[in-house]
PDB file of C-alpha atoms in Angstrom:
ATOM      1  CA  MET A   2     -34.583  10.186  21.535  1.00 57.00           C
ATOM      2  CA  GLU A   3     -34.693   6.874  23.403  1.00 59.00           C
ATOM      3  CA  LEU A   4     -33.420   5.102  20.306  1.00 67.00           C
ATOM      4  CA  LEU A   5     -30.534   7.570  20.023  1.00 71.00           C
ATOM      5  CA  GLY A   6     -29.730   7.131  23.703  1.00 66.00           C
ATOM      6  CA  SER A   7     -29.070   3.421  23.148  1.00 70.00           C
ATOM      7  CA  LEU A   8     -26.531   4.037  20.414  1.00 79.00           C
ATOM      8  CA  SER A   9     -22.855   4.267  20.977  1.00 81.00           C
ATOM      9  CA  LEU A  10     -20.637   6.815  19.324  1.00 84.00           C
ATOM     10  CA  ASP A  11     -19.396   4.337  16.703  1.00 85.00           C
ATOM     11  CA  GLN A  12     -22.982   3.236  15.959  1.00 86.00           C
ATOM     12  CA  LEU A  13     -23.971   6.873  15.609  1.00 87.00           C
ATOM     13  CA  HIS A  14     -21.252   7.331  12.947  1.00 87.00           C
ATOM     14  CA  SER A  15     -22.173   4.112  11.227  1.00 89.00           C
ATOM     15  CA  TYR A  16     -25.865   5.007  11.087  1.00 89.00           C
ATOM     16  CA  THR A  17     -25.294   8.380   9.479  1.00 90.00           C
ATOM     17  CA  TRP A  18     -23.364   6.609   6.652  1.00 91.00           C
ATOM     18  CA  GLY A  19     -25.706   3.607   6.416  1.00 91.00           C
ATOM     19  CA  ILE A  20     -28.923   5.592   6.266  1.00 90.00           C
ATOM     20  CA  ALA A  21     -27.570   7.915   3.553  1.00 91.00           C
ATOM     21  CA  ALA A  22     -26.244   4.941   1.545  1.00 91.00           C
ATOM     22  CA  GLY A  23     -29.556   3.162   1.885  1.00 92.00           C
ATOM     23  CA  THR A  24     -31.434   6.228   0.743  1.00 89.00           C
ATOM     24  CA  LEU A  25     -29.153   6.469  -2.316  1.00 89.00           C
ATOM     25  CA  ILE A  26     -29.715   2.883  -3.218  1.00 91.00           C
ATOM     26  CA  VAL A  27     -33.524   2.885  -2.746  1.00 91.00           C
ATOM     27  CA  PHE A  28     -34.203   6.150  -4.570  1.00 88.00           C
ATOM     28  CA  GLY A  29     -31.505   5.391  -7.162  1.00 87.00           C
ATOM     29  CA  VAL A  30     -33.381   2.262  -8.099  1.00 89.00           C
ATOM     30  CA  ILE A  31     -36.764   4.005  -8.169  1.00 88.00           C
ATOM     31  CA  TRP A  32     -35.608   7.123 -10.111  1.00 84.00           C
ATOM     32  CA  TRP A  33     -32.631   5.654 -11.999  1.00 85.00           C
ATOM     33  CA  ARG A  34     -33.182   8.041 -14.906  1.00 84.00           C
ATOM     34  CA  ASN A  35     -32.333  10.985 -12.548  1.00 86.00           C
ATOM     35  CA  ILE A  36     -29.585   9.218 -10.596  1.00 88.00           C
ATOM     36  CA  HIS A  37     -27.486  12.389 -10.645  1.00 88.00           C
ATOM     37  CA  TRP A  38     -30.161  14.274  -8.628  1.00 90.00           C
ATOM     38  CA  THR A  39     -30.577  11.264  -6.358  1.00 91.00           C
ATOM     39  CA  VAL A  40     -26.867  11.394  -5.480  1.00 93.00           C
ATOM     40  CA  VAL A  41     -27.169  15.134  -4.732  1.00 92.00           C
ATOM     41  CA  GLY A  42     -30.185  14.525  -2.508  1.00 91.00           C
ATOM     42  CA  SER A  43     -28.449  11.626  -0.693  1.00 93.00           C
ATOM     43  CA  VAL A  44     -25.328  13.753   0.017  1.00 94.00           C
ATOM     44  CA  MET A  45     -27.489  16.571   1.328  1.00 94.00           C
ATOM     45  CA  PHE A  46     -29.405  14.047   3.518  1.00 94.00           C
ATOM     46  CA  PHE A  47     -26.078  12.812   4.828  1.00 95.00           C
ATOM     47  CA  ALA A  48     -25.130  16.407   5.714  1.00 95.00           C
ATOM     48  CA  ALA A  49     -28.468  16.808   7.541  1.00 94.00           C
ATOM     49  CA  LEU A  50     -27.959  13.556   9.483  1.00 93.00           C
ATOM     50  CA  ASN A  51     -24.451  14.660  10.576  1.00 94.00           C
ATOM     51  CA  ALA A  52     -25.745  18.123  11.596  1.00 93.00           C
ATOM     52  CA  GLY A  53     -28.493  16.472  13.602  1.00 91.00           C
ATOM     53  CA  ALA A  54     -25.959  14.110  15.315  1.00 91.00           C
ATOM     54  CA  GLY A  55     -23.800  17.067  16.191  1.00 91.00           C
ATOM     55  CA  ILE A  56     -26.750  18.959  17.686  1.00 92.00           C
ATOM     56  CA  TYR A  57     -27.769  15.850  19.561  1.00 90.00           C
ATOM     57  CA  VAL A  58     -24.289  15.529  21.089  1.00 89.00           C
ATOM     58  CA  LEU A  59     -24.382  19.184  22.214  1.00 87.00           C
ATOM     59  CA  SER A  60     -27.787  18.695  23.703  1.00 86.00           C
ATOM     60  CA  THR A  61     -26.641  15.699  25.763  1.00 84.00           C
ATOM     61  CA  VAL A  62     -23.373  17.106  26.984  1.00 84.00           C
ATOM     62  CA  GLY A  63     -23.236  15.193  30.227  1.00 77.00           C
ATOM     63  CA  ASP A  64     -23.688  11.762  28.553  1.00 76.00           C
ATOM     64  CA  SER A  65     -21.029   9.279  29.456  1.00 77.00           C
ATOM     65  CA  ARG A  66     -20.726   8.217  25.811  1.00 79.00           C
ATOM     66  CA  TRP A  67     -18.850  11.394  24.991  1.00 79.00           C
ATOM     67  CA  SER A  68     -16.418  11.072  27.918  1.00 75.00           C
ATOM     68  CA  ALA A  69     -15.105   7.515  27.426  1.00 62.00           C
ATOM     69  CA  GLY A  70     -11.452   7.365  28.569  1.00 56.00           C
ATOM     70  CA  ALA A  71     -11.363  11.106  29.392  1.00 55.00           C
ATOM     71  CA  GLU A  72     -11.306  13.110  32.613  1.00 58.00           C
ATOM     72  CA  SER A  73     -13.599  11.934  35.378  1.00 60.00           C
ATOM     73  CA  SER A  74     -15.967  14.331  36.995  1.00 64.00           C
ATOM     74  CA  LEU A  75     -14.951  16.083  40.279  1.00 63.00           C
ATOM     75  CA  THR A  76     -16.684  15.771  43.663  1.00 66.00           C
ATOM     76  CA  ALA A  77     -16.830  18.502  46.244  1.00 59.00           C
ATOM     77  CA  PRO A  78     -15.684  17.781  49.724  1.00 61.00           C
ATOM     78  CA  SER A  79     -18.212  18.149  52.530  1.00 62.00           C
ATOM     79  CA  PHE A  80     -17.544  20.184  55.629  1.00 57.00           C
ATOM     80  CA  ALA A  81     -20.931  19.644  57.206  1.00 57.00           C
ATOM     81  CA  GLY A  82     -19.623  16.707  59.262  1.00 59.00           C
ATOM     82  CA  THR A  83     -16.935  18.804  60.935  1.00 61.00           C
ATOM     83  CA  PRO A  84     -17.367  18.681  64.707  1.00 59.00           C
ATOM     84  CA  VAL A  85     -18.667  21.786  66.482  1.00 54.00           C
ATOM     85  CA  VAL A  86     -18.549  24.085  63.399  1.00 54.00           C
ATOM     86  CA  GLY A  87     -20.104  21.724  60.855  1.00 55.00           C
ATOM     87  CA  GLU A  88     -23.513  23.375  60.908  1.00 62.00           C
ATOM     88  CA  TYR A  89     -21.895  26.782  60.239  1.00 59.00           C
ATOM     89  CA  LEU A  90     -20.133  25.335  57.172  1.00 59.00           C
ATOM     90  CA  LEU A  91     -23.271  24.307  55.299  1.00 62.00           C
ATOM     91  CA  PRO A  92     -23.216  27.451  53.114  1.00 67.00           C
ATOM     92  CA  LEU A  93     -19.632  26.598  52.235  1.00 67.00           C
ATOM     93  CA  ASP A  94     -20.723  23.099  51.170  1.00 64.00           C
ATOM     94  CA  SER A  95     -23.390  24.574  48.949  1.00 72.00           C
ATOM     95  CA  ALA A  96     -20.979  26.997  47.364  1.00 74.00           C
ATOM     96  CA  LEU A  97     -18.409  24.306  46.753  1.00 72.00           C
ATOM     97  CA  GLN A  98     -21.027  22.031  45.137  1.00 74.00           C
ATOM     98  CA  ASP A  99     -22.058  24.858  42.830  1.00 74.00           C
ATOM     99  CA  VAL A 100     -18.425  25.463  41.840  1.00 77.00           C
ATOM    100  CA  VAL A 101     -17.619  21.817  41.319  1.00 75.00           C
ATOM    101  CA  GLY A 102     -20.866  21.381  39.388  1.00 74.00           C
ATOM    102  CA  GLY A 103     -19.877  24.219  37.074  1.00 78.00           C
ATOM    103  CA  VAL A 104     -16.426  22.702  36.581  1.00 79.00           C
ATOM    104  CA  ASN A 105     -18.011  19.313  35.798  1.00 77.00           C
ATOM    105  CA  ASP A 106     -20.287  20.923  33.258  1.00 78.00           C
ATOM    106  CA  PHE A 107     -17.286  22.579  31.650  1.00 82.00           C
ATOM    107  CA  ILE A 108     -15.408  19.283  31.526  1.00 82.00           C
ATOM    108  CA  ALA A 109     -18.433  17.530  30.007  1.00 81.00           C
ATOM    109  CA  PHE A 110     -18.776  20.248  27.390  1.00 84.00           C
ATOM    110  CA  LYS A 111     -15.043  20.122  26.643  1.00 85.00           C
ATOM    111  CA  GLN A 112     -15.335  16.389  26.128  1.00 85.00           C
ATOM    112  CA  ALA A 113     -18.496  16.550  23.931  1.00 87.00           C
ATOM    113  CA  LEU A 114     -17.375  19.554  21.850  1.00 88.00           C
ATOM    114  CA  PRO A 115     -14.787  17.754  19.631  1.00 89.00           C
ATOM    115  CA  ILE A 116     -17.276  14.982  18.895  1.00 90.00           C
ATOM    116  CA  ALA A 117     -20.012  17.439  17.968  1.00 91.00           C
ATOM    117  CA  LEU A 118     -17.536  19.475  15.838  1.00 93.00           C
ATOM    118  CA  ASN A 119     -16.529  16.214  14.063  1.00 93.00           C
ATOM    119  CA  PHE A 120     -20.157  15.646  13.074  1.00 93.00           C
ATOM    120  CA  LEU A 121     -20.675  19.313  12.128  1.00 94.00           C
ATOM    121  CA  THR A 122     -17.517  19.375  10.047  1.00 94.00           C
ATOM    122  CA  MET A 123     -18.560  16.299   8.225  1.00 94.00           C
ATOM    123  CA  SER A 124     -21.947  17.968   7.576  1.00 94.00           C
ATOM    124  CA  GLY A 125     -20.194  21.067   6.165  1.00 94.00           C
ATOM    125  CA  LEU A 126     -17.958  19.009   3.899  1.00 96.00           C
ATOM    126  CA  ALA A 127     -20.990  17.074   2.651  1.00 94.00           C
ATOM    127  CA  LEU A 128     -22.729  20.290   1.865  1.00 94.00           C
ATOM    128  CA  LEU A 129     -19.748  21.506  -0.162  1.00 95.00           C
ATOM    129  CA  VAL A 130     -19.679  18.238  -2.085  1.00 95.00           C
ATOM    130  CA  ALA A 131     -23.484  18.428  -2.620  1.00 94.00           C
ATOM    131  CA  PHE A 132     -23.102  21.922  -4.152  1.00 94.00           C
ATOM    132  CA  ALA A 133     -20.392  20.707  -6.462  1.00 94.00           C
ATOM    133  CA  LEU A 134     -22.554  17.658  -7.427  1.00 93.00           C
ATOM    134  CA  ALA A 135     -25.505  19.885  -7.928  1.00 94.00           C
ATOM    135  CA  PHE A 136     -23.594  21.915 -10.484  1.00 94.00           C
ATOM    136  CA  ILE A 137     -22.604  18.722 -12.323  1.00 93.00           C
ATOM    137  CA  ALA A 138     -26.203  17.520 -12.104  1.00 92.00           C
ATOM    138  CA  VAL A 139     -27.430  20.775 -13.657  1.00 93.00           C
ATOM    139  CA  VAL A 140     -24.982  20.329 -16.551  1.00 93.00           C
ATOM    140  CA  ILE A 141     -26.116  16.688 -17.065  1.00 91.00           C
ATOM    141  CA  SER A 142     -29.756  17.798 -16.967  1.00 89.00           C
ATOM    142  CA  MET A 143     -29.119  20.476 -19.603  1.00 91.00           C
ATOM    143  CA  ILE A 144     -27.388  17.903 -21.893  1.00 90.00           C
ATOM    144  CA  MET A 145     -30.249  15.481 -21.390  1.00 88.00           C
ATOM    145  CA  ALA A 146     -32.775  18.195 -22.106  1.00 88.00           C
ATOM    146  CA  ARG A 147     -30.899  19.215 -25.288  1.00 90.00           C
ATOM    147  CA  ASN A 148     -30.848  15.586 -26.426  1.00 88.00           C
ATOM    148  CA  ARG A 149     -34.478  15.250 -25.778  1.00 87.00           C
ATOM    149  CA  ASN A 150     -35.287  18.414 -27.775  1.00 88.00           C
ATOM    150  CA  ARG A 151     -33.109  17.129 -30.618  1.00 87.00           C
ATOM    151  CA  GLU A 152     -34.940  13.795 -30.661  1.00 88.00           C
ATOM    152  CA  LEU A 153     -38.267  15.606 -30.500  1.00 89.00           C
ATOM    153  CA  LYS A 154     -37.335  17.758 -33.436  1.00 88.00           C
ATOM    154  CA  LYS A 155     -36.338  14.631 -35.344  1.00 88.00           C
ATOM    155  CA  TYR A 156     -39.662  12.995 -34.518  1.00 89.00           C
ATOM    156  CA  ARG A 157     -41.538  16.098 -35.578  1.00 88.00           C
ATOM    157  CA  ALA A 158     -39.605  16.254 -38.864  1.00 87.00           C
ATOM    158  CA  THR A 159     -40.427  12.593 -39.473  1.00 88.00           C
ATOM    159  CA  VAL A 160     -44.164  13.187 -38.688  1.00 88.00           C
ATOM    160  CA  ASP A 161     -44.196  16.244 -41.026  1.00 84.00           C
ATOM    161  CA  GLN A 162     -42.609  14.192 -43.808  1.00 88.00           C
ATOM    162  CA  LEU A 163     -45.166  11.452 -43.305  1.00 87.00           C
ATOM    163  CA  LYS A 164     -47.946  14.029 -43.456  1.00 88.00           C
ATOM    164  CA  VAL A 165     -46.595  15.368 -46.790  1.00 86.00           C
ATOM    165  CA  GLU A 166     -46.323  11.874 -48.217  1.00 86.00           C
ATOM    166  CA  LEU A 167     -49.840  11.057 -46.991  1.00 86.00           C
ATOM    167  CA  GLU A 168     -51.213  14.169 -48.715  1.00 85.00           C
ATOM    168  CA  GLN A 169     -49.435  13.115 -51.932  1.00 86.00           C
ATOM    169  CA  VAL A 170     -50.936   9.651 -51.771  1.00 87.00           C
ATOM    170  CA  LYS A 171     -54.375  11.132 -51.160  1.00 84.00           C
ATOM    171  CA  TRP A 172     -53.871  13.511 -54.155  1.00 86.00           C
ATOM    172  CA  GLN A 173     -52.802  10.621 -56.414  1.00 84.00           C
ATOM    173  CA  ILE A 174     -55.715   8.535 -55.339  1.00 86.00           C
ATOM    174  CA  SER A 175     -58.170  11.376 -55.946  1.00 82.00           C
ATOM    175  CA  MET A 176     -56.640  12.119 -59.451  1.00 80.00           C
ATOM    176  CA  GLY A 177     -56.832   8.459 -60.386  1.00 70.00           C
ATOM    177  CA  SER A 178     -60.510   8.190 -59.514  1.00 54.00           C
ATOM    178  CA  ILE A 179     -61.440  11.312 -61.507  1.00 49.00           C
ATOM    179  CA  GLY A 180     -59.518  10.270 -64.631  1.00 47.00           C
ATOM    180  CA  ARG A 181     -61.070   6.842 -64.870  1.00 49.00           C
ATOM    181  CA  PRO A 182     -64.501   6.444 -66.453  1.00 48.00           C
ATOM    182  CA  THR A 183     -67.291   5.463 -64.194  1.00 48.00           C
ATOM    183  CA  PHE A 184     -68.420   2.697 -66.500  1.00 47.00           C
ATOM    184  CA  GLU A 185     -66.041   0.448 -68.385  1.00 50.00           C
ATOM    185  CA  PRO A 186     -67.429  -2.190 -70.798  1.00 51.00           C
ATOM    186  CA  ALA A 187     -66.311  -5.683 -70.467  1.00 50.00           C
ATOM    187  CA  GLU A 188     -63.413  -6.806 -72.656  1.00 53.00           C
ATOM    188  CA  ASP A 189     -65.345  -9.627 -74.460  1.00 52.00           C
ATOM    189  CA  ASP A 190     -68.221  -7.408 -75.526  1.00 51.00           C
ATOM    190  CA  THR A 191     -68.193  -6.779 -79.306  1.00 52.00           C
ATOM    191  CA  GLU A 192     -69.836  -3.881 -81.011  1.00 51.00           C
ATOM    192  CA  VAL A 193     -72.416  -4.838 -83.722  1.00 52.00           C
ATOM    193  CA  LEU A 194     -72.669  -2.276 -86.526  1.00 51.00           C
ATOM    194  CA  PRO A 195     -75.621  -2.192 -88.984  1.00 55.00           C
ATOM    195  CA  ARG A 196     -74.838  -3.327 -92.602  1.00 55.00           C
ATOM    196  CA  ARG A 197     -74.909  -0.884 -95.486  1.00 53.00           C
ATOM    197  CA  THR A 198     -77.692  -1.570 -97.942  1.00 53.00           C
ATOM    198  CA  ARG A 199     -77.132  -1.126-101.669  1.00 49.00           C
TER     199      ARG A 199
END
């Protein structure tokens, strides 16, 4: 909270955009294959940042950052210094301070409310954009899954074809080894036959 207390209103606006953009860049580089889901997550994170900023503004209603150039707070007059009857007017001073304090709280709330609503409106718009992007991301994911299944079927068909060809090669090899004789005489060997005797 101390860090937020040191930020001006313009810096608070800039930080919500900058942090969301940085998140998109970092996670987009890491998970570039699912960049569509990274965009959806970054937009939702931007919505959460703006909602948090709006809640922070409402929780620090009296902060001077939300009242720049607006109405100044009121001060209650004191009747305690009135001669003779001053001590009898102390309850009136207390009541006036309570009334003026309530008016100042209302003024501070009136000054902070538009700023908080600006952040909350930005958060709501970001959520609407995130829902639309999520629908697009689902469609993209379905198309990618269909393409992956198509490629997988193609690879399976190729593997099945290779298996069939491998079986044919094995069968041809086995048939060739059975048909050939186990012993083949050399080509230069000549057969000597006995001569007929008369």
